[in-house]
Short mmCIF file of C-alpha atoms in Angstrom, two decimals:
data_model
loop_
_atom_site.label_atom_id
_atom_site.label_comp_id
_atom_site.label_asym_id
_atom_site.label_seq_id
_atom_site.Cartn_x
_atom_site.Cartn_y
_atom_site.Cartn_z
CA UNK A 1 0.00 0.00 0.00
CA UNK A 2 1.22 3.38 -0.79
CA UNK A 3 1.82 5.78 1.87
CA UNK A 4 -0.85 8.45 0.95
CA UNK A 5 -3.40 5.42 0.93
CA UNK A 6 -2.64 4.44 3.95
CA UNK A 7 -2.54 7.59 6.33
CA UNK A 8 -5.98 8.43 3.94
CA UNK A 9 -7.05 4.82 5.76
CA UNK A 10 -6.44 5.38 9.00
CA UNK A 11 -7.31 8.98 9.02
CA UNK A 12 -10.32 7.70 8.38
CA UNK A 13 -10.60 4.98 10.81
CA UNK A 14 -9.87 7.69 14.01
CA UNK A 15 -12.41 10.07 12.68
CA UNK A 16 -14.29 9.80 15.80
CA UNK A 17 -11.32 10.75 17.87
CA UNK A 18 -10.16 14.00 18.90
CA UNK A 19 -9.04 15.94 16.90
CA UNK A 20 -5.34 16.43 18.53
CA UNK A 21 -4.67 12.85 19.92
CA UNK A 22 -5.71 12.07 15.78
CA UNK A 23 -3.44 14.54 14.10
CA UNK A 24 -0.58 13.35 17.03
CA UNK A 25 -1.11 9.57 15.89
CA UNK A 26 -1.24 10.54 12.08
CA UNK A 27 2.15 12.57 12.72
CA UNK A 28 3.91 9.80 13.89
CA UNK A 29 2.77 7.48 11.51
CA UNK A 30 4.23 9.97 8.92
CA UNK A 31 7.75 9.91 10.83
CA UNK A 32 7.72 6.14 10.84
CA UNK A 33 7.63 6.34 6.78
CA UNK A 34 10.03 9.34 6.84
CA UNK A 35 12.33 7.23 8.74
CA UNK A 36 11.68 4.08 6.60
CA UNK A 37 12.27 5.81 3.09
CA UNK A 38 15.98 7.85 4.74
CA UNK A 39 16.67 3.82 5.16
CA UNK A 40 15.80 2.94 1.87
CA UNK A 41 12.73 1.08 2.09
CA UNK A 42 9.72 1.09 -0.37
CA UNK A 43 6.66 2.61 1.47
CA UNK A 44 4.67 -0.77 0.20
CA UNK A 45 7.31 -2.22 2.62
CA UNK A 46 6.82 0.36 5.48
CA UNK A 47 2.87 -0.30 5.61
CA UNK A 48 3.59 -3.63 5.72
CA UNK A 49 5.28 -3.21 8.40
CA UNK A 50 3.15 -1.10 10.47
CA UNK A 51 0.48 -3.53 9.48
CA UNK A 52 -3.06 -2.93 8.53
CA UNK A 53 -4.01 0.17 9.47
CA UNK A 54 -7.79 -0.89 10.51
CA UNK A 55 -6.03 -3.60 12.92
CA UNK A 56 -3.64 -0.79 14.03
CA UNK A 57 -7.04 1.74 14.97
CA UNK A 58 -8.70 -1.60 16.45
CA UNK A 59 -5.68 -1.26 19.06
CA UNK A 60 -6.58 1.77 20.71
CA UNK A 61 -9.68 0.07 22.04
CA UNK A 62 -8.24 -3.06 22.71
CA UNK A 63 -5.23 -1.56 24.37
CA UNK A 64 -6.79 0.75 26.29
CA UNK A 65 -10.20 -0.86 27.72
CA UNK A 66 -10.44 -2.70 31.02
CA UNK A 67 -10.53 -6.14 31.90
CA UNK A 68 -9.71 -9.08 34.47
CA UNK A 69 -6.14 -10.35 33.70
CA UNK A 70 -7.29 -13.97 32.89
CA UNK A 71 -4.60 -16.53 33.89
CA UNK A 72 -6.25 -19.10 31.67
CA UNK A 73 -3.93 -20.19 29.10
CA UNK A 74 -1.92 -17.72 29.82
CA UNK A 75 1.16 -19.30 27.97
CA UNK A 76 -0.50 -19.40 25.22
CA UNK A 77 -1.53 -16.08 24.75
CA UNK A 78 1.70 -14.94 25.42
CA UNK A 79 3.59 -17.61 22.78
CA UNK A 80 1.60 -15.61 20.57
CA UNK A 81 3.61 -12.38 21.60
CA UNK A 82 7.14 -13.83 21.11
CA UNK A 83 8.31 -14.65 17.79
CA UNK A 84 10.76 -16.47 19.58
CA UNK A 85 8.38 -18.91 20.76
CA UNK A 86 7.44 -19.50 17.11
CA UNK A 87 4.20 -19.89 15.27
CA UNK A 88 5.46 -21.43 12.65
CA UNK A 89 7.35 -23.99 15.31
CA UNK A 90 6.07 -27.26 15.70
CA UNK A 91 5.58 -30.45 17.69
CA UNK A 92 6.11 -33.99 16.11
CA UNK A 93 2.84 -34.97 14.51
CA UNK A 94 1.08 -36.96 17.81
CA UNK A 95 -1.45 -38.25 16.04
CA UNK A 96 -2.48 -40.17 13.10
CA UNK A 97 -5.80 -41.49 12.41
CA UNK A 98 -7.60 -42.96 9.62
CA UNK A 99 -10.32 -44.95 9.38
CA UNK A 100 -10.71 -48.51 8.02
CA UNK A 101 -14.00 -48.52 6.51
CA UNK A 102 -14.67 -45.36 3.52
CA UNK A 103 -16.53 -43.10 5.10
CA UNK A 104 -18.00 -40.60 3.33
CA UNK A 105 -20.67 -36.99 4.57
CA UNK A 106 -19.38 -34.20 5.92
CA UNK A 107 -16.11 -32.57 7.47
CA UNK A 108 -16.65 -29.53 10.21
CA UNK A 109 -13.39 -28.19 11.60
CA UNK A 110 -13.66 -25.65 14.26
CA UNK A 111 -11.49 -23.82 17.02
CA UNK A 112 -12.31 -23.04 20.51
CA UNK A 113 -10.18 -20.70 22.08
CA UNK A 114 -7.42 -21.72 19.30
CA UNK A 115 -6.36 -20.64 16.33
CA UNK A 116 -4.60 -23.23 13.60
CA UNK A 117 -3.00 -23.42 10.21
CA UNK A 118 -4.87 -25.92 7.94
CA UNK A 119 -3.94 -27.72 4.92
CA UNK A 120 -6.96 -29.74 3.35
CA UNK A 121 -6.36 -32.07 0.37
CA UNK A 122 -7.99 -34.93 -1.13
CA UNK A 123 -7.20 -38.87 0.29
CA UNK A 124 -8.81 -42.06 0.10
CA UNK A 125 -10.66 -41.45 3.93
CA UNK A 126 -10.61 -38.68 6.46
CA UNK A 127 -6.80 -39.13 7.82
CA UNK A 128 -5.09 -36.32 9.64
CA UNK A 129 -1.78 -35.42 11.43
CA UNK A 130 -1.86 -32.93 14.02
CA UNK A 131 0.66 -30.60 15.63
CA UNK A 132 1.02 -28.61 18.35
CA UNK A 133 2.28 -25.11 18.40
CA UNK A 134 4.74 -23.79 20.71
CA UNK A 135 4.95 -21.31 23.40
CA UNK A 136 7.70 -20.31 25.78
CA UNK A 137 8.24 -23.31 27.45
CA UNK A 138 7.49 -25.85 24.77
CA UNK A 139 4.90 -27.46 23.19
CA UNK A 140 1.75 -25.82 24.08
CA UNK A 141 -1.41 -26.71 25.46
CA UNK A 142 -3.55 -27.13 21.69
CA UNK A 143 -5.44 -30.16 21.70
CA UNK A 144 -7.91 -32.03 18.74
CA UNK A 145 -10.66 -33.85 19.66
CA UNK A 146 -12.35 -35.58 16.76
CA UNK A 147 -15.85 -37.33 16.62
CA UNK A 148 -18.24 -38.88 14.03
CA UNK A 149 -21.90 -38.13 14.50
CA UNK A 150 -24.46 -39.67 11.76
CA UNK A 151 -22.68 -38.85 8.93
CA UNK A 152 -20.40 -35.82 9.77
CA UNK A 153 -16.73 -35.74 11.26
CA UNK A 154 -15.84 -32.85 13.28
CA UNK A 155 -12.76 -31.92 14.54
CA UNK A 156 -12.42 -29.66 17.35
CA UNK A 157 -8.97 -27.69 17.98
CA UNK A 158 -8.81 -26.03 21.63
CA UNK A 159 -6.82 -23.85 23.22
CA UNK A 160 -3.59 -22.96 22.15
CA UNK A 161 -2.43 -22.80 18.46
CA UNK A 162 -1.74 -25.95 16.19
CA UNK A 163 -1.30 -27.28 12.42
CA UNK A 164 -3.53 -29.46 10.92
CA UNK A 165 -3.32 -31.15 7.87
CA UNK A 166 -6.20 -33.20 6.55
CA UNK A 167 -7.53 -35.46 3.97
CA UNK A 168 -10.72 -35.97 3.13
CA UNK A 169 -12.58 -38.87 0.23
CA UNK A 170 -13.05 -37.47 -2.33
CA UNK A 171 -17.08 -38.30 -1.93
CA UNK A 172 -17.47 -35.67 0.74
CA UNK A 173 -20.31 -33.12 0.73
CA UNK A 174 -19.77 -30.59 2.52
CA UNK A 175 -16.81 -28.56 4.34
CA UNK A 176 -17.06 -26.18 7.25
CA UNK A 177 -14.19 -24.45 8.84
CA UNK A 178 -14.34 -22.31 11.76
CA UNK A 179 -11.16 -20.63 12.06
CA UNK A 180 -9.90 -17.72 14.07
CA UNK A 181 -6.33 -17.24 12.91
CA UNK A 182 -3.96 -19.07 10.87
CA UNK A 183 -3.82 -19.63 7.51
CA UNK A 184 -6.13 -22.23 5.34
CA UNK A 185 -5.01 -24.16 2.41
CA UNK A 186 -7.28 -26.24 0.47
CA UNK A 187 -6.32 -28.13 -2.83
CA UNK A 188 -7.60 -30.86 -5.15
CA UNK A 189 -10.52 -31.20 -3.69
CA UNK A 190 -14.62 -31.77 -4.74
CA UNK A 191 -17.64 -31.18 -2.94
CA UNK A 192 -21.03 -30.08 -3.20
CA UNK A 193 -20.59 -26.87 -0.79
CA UNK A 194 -17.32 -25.32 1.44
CA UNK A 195 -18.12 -22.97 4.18
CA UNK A 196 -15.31 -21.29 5.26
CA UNK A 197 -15.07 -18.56 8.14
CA UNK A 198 -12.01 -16.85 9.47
CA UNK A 199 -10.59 -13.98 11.55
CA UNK A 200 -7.38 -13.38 10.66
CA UNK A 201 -4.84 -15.30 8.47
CA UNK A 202 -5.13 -16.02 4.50
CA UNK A 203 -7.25 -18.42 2.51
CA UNK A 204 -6.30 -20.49 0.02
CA UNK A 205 -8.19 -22.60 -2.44
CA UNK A 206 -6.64 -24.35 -5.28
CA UNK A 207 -8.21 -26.83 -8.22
CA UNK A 208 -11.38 -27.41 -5.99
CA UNK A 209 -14.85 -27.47 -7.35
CA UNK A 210 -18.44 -27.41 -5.25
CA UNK A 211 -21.59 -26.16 -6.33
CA UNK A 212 -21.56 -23.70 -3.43
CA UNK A 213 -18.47 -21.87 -1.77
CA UNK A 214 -18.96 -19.29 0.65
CA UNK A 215 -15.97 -17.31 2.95
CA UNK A 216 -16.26 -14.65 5.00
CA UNK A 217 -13.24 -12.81 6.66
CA UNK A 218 -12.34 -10.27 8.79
CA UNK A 219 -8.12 -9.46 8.06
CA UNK A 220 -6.28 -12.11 5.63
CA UNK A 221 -6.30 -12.56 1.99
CA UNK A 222 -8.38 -14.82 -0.22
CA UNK A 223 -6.50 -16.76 -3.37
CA UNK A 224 -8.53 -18.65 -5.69
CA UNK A 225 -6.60 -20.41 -8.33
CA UNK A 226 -8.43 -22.89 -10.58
CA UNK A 227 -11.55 -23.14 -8.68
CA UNK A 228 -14.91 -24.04 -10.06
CA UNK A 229 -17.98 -22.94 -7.95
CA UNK A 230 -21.30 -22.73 -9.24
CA UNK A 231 -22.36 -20.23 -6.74
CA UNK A 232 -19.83 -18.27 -4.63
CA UNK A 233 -20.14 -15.87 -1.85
CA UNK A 234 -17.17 -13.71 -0.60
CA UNK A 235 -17.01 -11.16 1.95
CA UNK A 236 -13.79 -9.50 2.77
CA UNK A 237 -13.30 -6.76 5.17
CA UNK A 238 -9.66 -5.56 5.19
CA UNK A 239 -7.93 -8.58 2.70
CA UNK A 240 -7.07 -8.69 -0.75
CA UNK A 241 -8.83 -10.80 -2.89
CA UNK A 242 -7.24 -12.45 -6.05
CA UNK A 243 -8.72 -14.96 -8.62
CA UNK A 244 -7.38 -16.72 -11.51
CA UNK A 245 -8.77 -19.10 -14.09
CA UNK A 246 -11.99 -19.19 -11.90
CA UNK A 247 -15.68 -20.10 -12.89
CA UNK A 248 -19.02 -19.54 -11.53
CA UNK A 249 -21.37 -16.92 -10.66
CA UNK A 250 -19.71 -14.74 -7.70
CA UNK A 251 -20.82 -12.47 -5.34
CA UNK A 252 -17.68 -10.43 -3.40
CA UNK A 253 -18.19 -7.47 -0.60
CA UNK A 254 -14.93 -6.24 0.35
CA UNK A 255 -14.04 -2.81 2.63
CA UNK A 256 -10.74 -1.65 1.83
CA UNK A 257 -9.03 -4.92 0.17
CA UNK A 258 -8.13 -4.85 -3.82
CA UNK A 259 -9.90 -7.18 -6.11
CA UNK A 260 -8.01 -8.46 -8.94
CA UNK A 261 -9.87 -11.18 -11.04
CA UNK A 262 -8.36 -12.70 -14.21
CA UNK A 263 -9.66 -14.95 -16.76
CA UNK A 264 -12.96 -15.50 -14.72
CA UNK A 265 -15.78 -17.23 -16.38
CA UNK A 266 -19.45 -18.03 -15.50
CA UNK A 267 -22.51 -16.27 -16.09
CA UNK A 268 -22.97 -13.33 -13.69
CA UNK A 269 -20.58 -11.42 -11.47
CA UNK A 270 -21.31 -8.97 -8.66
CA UNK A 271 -18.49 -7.01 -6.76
CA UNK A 272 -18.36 -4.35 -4.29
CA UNK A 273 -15.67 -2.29 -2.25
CA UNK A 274 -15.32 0.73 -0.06
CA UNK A 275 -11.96 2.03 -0.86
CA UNK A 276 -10.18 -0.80 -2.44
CA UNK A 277 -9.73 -1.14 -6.44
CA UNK A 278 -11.16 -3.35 -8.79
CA UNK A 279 -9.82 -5.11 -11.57
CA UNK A 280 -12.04 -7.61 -13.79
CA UNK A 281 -11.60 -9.23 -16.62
CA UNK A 282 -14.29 -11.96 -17.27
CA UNK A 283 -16.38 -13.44 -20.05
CA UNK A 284 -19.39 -13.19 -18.24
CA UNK A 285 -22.39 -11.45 -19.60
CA UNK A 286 -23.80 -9.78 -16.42
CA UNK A 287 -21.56 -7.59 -14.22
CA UNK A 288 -22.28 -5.48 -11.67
CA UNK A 289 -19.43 -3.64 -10.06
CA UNK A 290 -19.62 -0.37 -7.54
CA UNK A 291 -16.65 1.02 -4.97
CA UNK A 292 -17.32 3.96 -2.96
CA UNK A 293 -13.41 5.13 -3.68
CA UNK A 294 -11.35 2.71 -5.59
CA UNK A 295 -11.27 2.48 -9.10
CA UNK A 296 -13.15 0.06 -11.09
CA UNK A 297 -11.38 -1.37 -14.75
CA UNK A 298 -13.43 -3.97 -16.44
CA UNK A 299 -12.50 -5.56 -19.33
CA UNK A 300 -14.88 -8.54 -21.43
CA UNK A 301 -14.17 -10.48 -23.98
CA UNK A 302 -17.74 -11.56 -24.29
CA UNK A 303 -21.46 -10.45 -25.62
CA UNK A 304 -22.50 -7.81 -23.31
CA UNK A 305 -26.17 -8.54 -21.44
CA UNK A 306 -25.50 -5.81 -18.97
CA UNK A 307 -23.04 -4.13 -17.49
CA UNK A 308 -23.49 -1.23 -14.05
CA UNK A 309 -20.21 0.55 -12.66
CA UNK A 310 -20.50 2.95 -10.40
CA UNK A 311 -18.37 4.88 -8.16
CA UNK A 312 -18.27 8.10 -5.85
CA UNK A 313 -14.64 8.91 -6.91
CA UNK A 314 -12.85 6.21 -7.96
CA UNK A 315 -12.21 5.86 -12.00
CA UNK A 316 -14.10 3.41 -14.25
CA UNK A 317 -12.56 2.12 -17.11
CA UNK A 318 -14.00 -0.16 -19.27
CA UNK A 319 -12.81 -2.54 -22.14
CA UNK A 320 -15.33 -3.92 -24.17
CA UNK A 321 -14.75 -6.25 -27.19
CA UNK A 322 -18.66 -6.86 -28.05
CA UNK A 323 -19.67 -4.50 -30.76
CA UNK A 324 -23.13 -4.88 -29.74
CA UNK A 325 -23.85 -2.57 -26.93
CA UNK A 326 -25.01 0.97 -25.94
CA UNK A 327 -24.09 2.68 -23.05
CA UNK A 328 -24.87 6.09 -20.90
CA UNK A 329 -22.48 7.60 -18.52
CA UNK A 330 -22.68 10.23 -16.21
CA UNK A 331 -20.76 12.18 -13.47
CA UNK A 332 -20.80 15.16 -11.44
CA UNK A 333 -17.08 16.44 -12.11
CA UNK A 334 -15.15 13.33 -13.62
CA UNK A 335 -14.46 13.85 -16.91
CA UNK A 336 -16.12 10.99 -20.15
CA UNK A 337 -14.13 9.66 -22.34
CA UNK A 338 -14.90 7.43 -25.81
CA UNK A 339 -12.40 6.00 -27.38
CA UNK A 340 -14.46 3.49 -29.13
CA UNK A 341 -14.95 4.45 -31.81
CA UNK A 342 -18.89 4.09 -31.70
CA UNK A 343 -21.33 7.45 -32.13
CA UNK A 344 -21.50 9.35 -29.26
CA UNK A 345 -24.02 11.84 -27.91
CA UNK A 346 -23.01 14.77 -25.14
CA UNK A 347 -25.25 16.37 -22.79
CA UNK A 348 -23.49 18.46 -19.87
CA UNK A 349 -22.08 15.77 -17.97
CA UNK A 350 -23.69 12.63 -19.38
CA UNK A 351 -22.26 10.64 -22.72
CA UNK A 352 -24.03 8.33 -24.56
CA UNK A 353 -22.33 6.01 -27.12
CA UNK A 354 -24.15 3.74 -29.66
CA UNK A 355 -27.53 4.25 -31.17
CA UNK A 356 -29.69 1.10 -29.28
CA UNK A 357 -30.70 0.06 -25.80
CA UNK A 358 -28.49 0.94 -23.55
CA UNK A 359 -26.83 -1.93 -21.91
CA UNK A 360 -23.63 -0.07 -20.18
CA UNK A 361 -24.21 2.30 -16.97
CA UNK A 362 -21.55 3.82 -15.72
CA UNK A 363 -21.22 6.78 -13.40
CA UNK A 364 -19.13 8.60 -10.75
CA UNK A 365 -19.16 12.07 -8.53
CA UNK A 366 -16.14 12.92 -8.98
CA UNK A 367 -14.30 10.07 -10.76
CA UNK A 368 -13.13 9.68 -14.46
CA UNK A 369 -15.20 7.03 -17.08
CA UNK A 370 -13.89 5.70 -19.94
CA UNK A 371 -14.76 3.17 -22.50
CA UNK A 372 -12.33 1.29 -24.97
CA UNK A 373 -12.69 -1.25 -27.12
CA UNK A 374 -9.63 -3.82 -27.89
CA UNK B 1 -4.68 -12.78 23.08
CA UNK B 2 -5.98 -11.53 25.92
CA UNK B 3 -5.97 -7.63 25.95
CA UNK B 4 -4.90 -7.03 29.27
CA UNK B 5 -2.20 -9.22 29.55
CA UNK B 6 -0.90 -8.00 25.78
CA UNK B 7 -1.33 -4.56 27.24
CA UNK B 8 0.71 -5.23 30.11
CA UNK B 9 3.77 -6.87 28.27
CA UNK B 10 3.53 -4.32 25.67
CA UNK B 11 3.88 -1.39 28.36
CA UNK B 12 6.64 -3.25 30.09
CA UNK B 13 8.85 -3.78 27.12
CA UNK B 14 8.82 -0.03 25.47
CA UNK B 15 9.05 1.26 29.01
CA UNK B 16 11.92 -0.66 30.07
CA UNK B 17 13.19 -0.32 26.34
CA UNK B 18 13.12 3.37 27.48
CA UNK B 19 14.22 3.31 31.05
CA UNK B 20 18.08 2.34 28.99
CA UNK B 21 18.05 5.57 26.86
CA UNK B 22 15.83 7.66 25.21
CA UNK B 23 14.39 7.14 21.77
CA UNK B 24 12.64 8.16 18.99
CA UNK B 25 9.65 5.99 17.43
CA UNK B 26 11.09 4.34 14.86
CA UNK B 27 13.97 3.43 16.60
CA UNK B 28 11.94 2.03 18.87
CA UNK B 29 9.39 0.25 17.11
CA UNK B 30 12.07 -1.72 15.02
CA UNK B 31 13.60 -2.92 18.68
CA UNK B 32 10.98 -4.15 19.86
CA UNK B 33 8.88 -5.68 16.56
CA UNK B 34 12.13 -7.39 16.02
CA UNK B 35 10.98 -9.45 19.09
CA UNK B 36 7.56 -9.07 19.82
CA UNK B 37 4.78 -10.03 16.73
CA UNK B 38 3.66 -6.62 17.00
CA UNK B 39 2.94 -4.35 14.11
CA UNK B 40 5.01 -1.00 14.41
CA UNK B 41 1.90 0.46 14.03
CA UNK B 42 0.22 -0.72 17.28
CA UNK B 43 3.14 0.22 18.64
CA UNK B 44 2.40 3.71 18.48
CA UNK B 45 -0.96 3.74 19.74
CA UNK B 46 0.98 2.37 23.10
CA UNK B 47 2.89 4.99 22.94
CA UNK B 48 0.35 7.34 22.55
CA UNK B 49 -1.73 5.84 25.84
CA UNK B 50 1.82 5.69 27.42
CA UNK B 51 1.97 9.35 26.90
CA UNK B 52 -1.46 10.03 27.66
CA UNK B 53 -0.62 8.37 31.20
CA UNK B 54 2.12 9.96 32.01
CA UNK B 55 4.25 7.81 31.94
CA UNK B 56 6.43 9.11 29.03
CA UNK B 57 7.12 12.41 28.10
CA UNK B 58 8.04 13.67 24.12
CA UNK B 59 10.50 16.24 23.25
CA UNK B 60 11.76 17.13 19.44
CA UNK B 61 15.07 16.92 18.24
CA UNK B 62 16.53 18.44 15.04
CA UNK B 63 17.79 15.86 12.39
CA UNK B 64 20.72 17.01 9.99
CA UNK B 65 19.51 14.29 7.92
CA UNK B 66 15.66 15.16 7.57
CA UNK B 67 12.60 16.17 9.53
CA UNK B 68 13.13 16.68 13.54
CA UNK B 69 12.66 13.02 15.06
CA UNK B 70 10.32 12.91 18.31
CA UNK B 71 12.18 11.74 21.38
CA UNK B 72 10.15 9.63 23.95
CA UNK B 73 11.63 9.53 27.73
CA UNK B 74 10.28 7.80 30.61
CA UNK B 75 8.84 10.03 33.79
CA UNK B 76 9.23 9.46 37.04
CA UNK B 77 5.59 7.97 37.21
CA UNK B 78 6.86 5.90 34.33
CA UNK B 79 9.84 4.29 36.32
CA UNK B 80 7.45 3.25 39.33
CA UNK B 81 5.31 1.02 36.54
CA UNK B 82 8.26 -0.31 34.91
CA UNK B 83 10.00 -1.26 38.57
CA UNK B 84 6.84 -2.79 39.68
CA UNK B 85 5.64 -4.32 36.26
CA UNK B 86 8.98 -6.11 36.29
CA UNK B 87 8.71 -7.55 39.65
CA UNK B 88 5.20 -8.93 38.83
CA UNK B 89 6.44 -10.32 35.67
CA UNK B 90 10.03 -12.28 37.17
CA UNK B 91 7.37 -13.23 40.26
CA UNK B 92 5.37 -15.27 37.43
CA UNK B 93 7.88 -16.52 35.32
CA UNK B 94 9.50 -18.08 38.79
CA UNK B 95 6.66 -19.38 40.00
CA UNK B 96 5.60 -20.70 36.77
CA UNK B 97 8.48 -22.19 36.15
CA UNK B 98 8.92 -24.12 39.39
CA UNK B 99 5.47 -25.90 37.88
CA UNK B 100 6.60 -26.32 34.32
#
């Protein structure tokens, strides 16, 4: 992240402070990347290390409410403090279990009081290996408790942090995680629906296809490479989101995380965003794509059935190869631009190109719209 | 992790970080991230509730090499938190570690 962006993001985020503890925070900030660039870092490497701004605001009222001290698990909560201790540090796997007989349903992993890294992956039954994290003193506290009821295997990780890596048949159903931290990586797997919830800590999900796919995260990135989903739901508060060679209809909400989305196919596609960007490029026929301040670029191969952008001031910039479509675009103080070649028609501050229905909406307050064809 | 507890190790580490020599954020933040997984920029919000405690003052110094840095030194009240933080946090790790 740039450094205007991000002073712009957590200016934003202590609006409801006063006005001098604010502008004393912001200053300092501004040292930090002062200091950071004399030493010859990039400021995309001095944000990253000041972490997400939204996380960093979150702190004030974290750090500064009251509370009982809790002694419970106390060595784990502070493992998580020293890097020393090591997250990324691990026990020998303890335990290995598979079953005899293929079973087959529905997988539900879920943390209480515990955060875990996850690796899930196809097998011929549900077999995992489980490790504990550390914390000062050694292995920590993190415990998996597995069960089968009807058809459904849940695994339970409790307090403390661990690594699980899991298999599952390949005829299973359905996948729920419940994750607070740590990252997720699923690969080569089927199902008919994946429910995925997490906190912190990135999601991964590679060659998988399920009718239904759902995620919802509060910090952390989501990858998709190669995934086929019928139907998918994102929702993304402070994360990037990136897909590539993806199919299905889609339906993302993210705050201030970018959206960058290559060679996506399906039918329909719906994206929004606060102040992160958004970059497109899909064959499908319906798109519907808004940001309250980050830009919007589009770009479709395909026939056009519809396409909305809108914007309060980020650009829009569209890329159309379909000959067949008209559009209207309007703004308060962006500037329109058609380089399309198609006939246009002016009116103050709205454009119209092409002579039939009008298919393509785009408009802004105070961003720029533009439409090219390629 | 638990809020109060980060809260308290957090305080304890800039302050005693500062009870060696004075410094100015960055300097600071880089010491103690280097250790800690802490973002420098949570860092500063402790500094700014250490400040607006008392328990460290700010003063500017001129840089020959760029914009005047912001020096943070510990008060008096400061000192008494850090001394009696520190105790607290040896008593624990003893008795702890007589059950470990």
């Amino acid at each position: 992240m740039k450094r205007n962006e991000y002073i712009g993001i957590l200016a934003e985020v202590l609006a409801d402070m006063d006005a001098e503890s604010r502008n004393e925070i912001l200053e300092e900030f501004e040292h930090h990347f002062d200091e950071g660039i004399r030493s010859g870092m990039s400021e995309e490497e001095i944000s990253e290390e000041l972490g997400d701004p939204r996380e960093a605001a979150e702190g004030i009222t974290e750090l500064s409410g009251k509370g009982d001290l809790s002694l419970k698990n106390i060595l784990t909560e502070l493992s998580s403090v020293f890097r020393t201790a090591g997250r990324n540090r691990y026990s020998e796997p303890e335990t290995i279990c598979g079953f005899e007989e293929e079973q087959c349903g529905n997988a539900v992993i879920c943390t209480e009081n515990a955060s875990a890294d996850m690796t899930i992956s196809t097998g011929d039954r549900f077999e995992y290996v489980f490790r504990k994290g550390f914390n000062l003193f050694g292995p920590n506290d993190c415990r998996l408790n597995t069960e089968i009821r009807n058809d459904t295997f849940f695994l339970r990780i409790a307090d403390g942090h661990g690594n699980l890596e899991l298999t599952i048949p390949c005829c299973t159903d359905h996948l729920e995680i419940r994750n607070t931290s740590g990252d997720i990586t699923i690969r080569d797997i089927n199902l008919v629906s994946a429910d995925i919830e997490s906190s912190s800590g990135d999601v991964r999900l590679e060659q998988t296809d399920t009718e239904r796919l759902r995620i919802r995260m509060r910090s952390g990135d989501i990858t998709l490479v190669n995934v086929n989903a019928l139907r998918s739901e994102m929702k993304l508060s402070s994360g990037d989101l990136e897909m590539n060679c993806c199919s299905g209809n889609a339906e993302i909400e993210t705050g201030s995380g970018d959206i960058d989305i290559s060679a996506h196919t399906g039918e329909r596609i719906v994206i929004s965003s606060r102040s992160g960007d958004i970059e497109l490029e899909t064959d499908a026929p319906e798109i519907d794509v808004s940001s309250v301040s980050g830009d919007i670029e589009v770009e479709t191969p395909n026939r056009i059935a519809y396409i909305e952008a809108h914007s309060v001031s980020g650009d829009i910039d569209l890329s159309l190869k379909d000959p067949e479509w008209s559009a209207e675009f309007s703004t308060v103080s962006g500037d329109l631009e058609n380089r399309t070649g198609k006939p246009e028609r002016r009116s103050g501050k709205t454009l119209r190109i092409g002579d039939g229905n009008v298919n393509v909406t785009a408009s802004t307050v105070s961003g720029d719209i533009k439409a090219d064809t390629y | 992790m638990d809020a109060q507890l980060k809260r308290g190790v957090l305080d304890l580490c800039v302050l005693s970080q500062l009870r060696k020599r004075d410094m100015y954020g960055y300097e600071l933040t880089e010491t103690i991230a280097s250790e800690l997984e802490i973002t420098a920029g949570t860092l500063y919000l402790v500094l700014k509730r250490l400040k607006d405690n008392a328990y460290v003052e700010t003063y500017l110094v001129e840089s020959s090499s760029g914009p005047a840095r912001k020096y943070y030194h510990i008060t008096p009240e400061g000192l008494r938190y850090q001394e009696a933080g520190k105790k607290e946090w040896e008593q624990f790790v003893e008795r702890t570690g007589r059950l470990l």
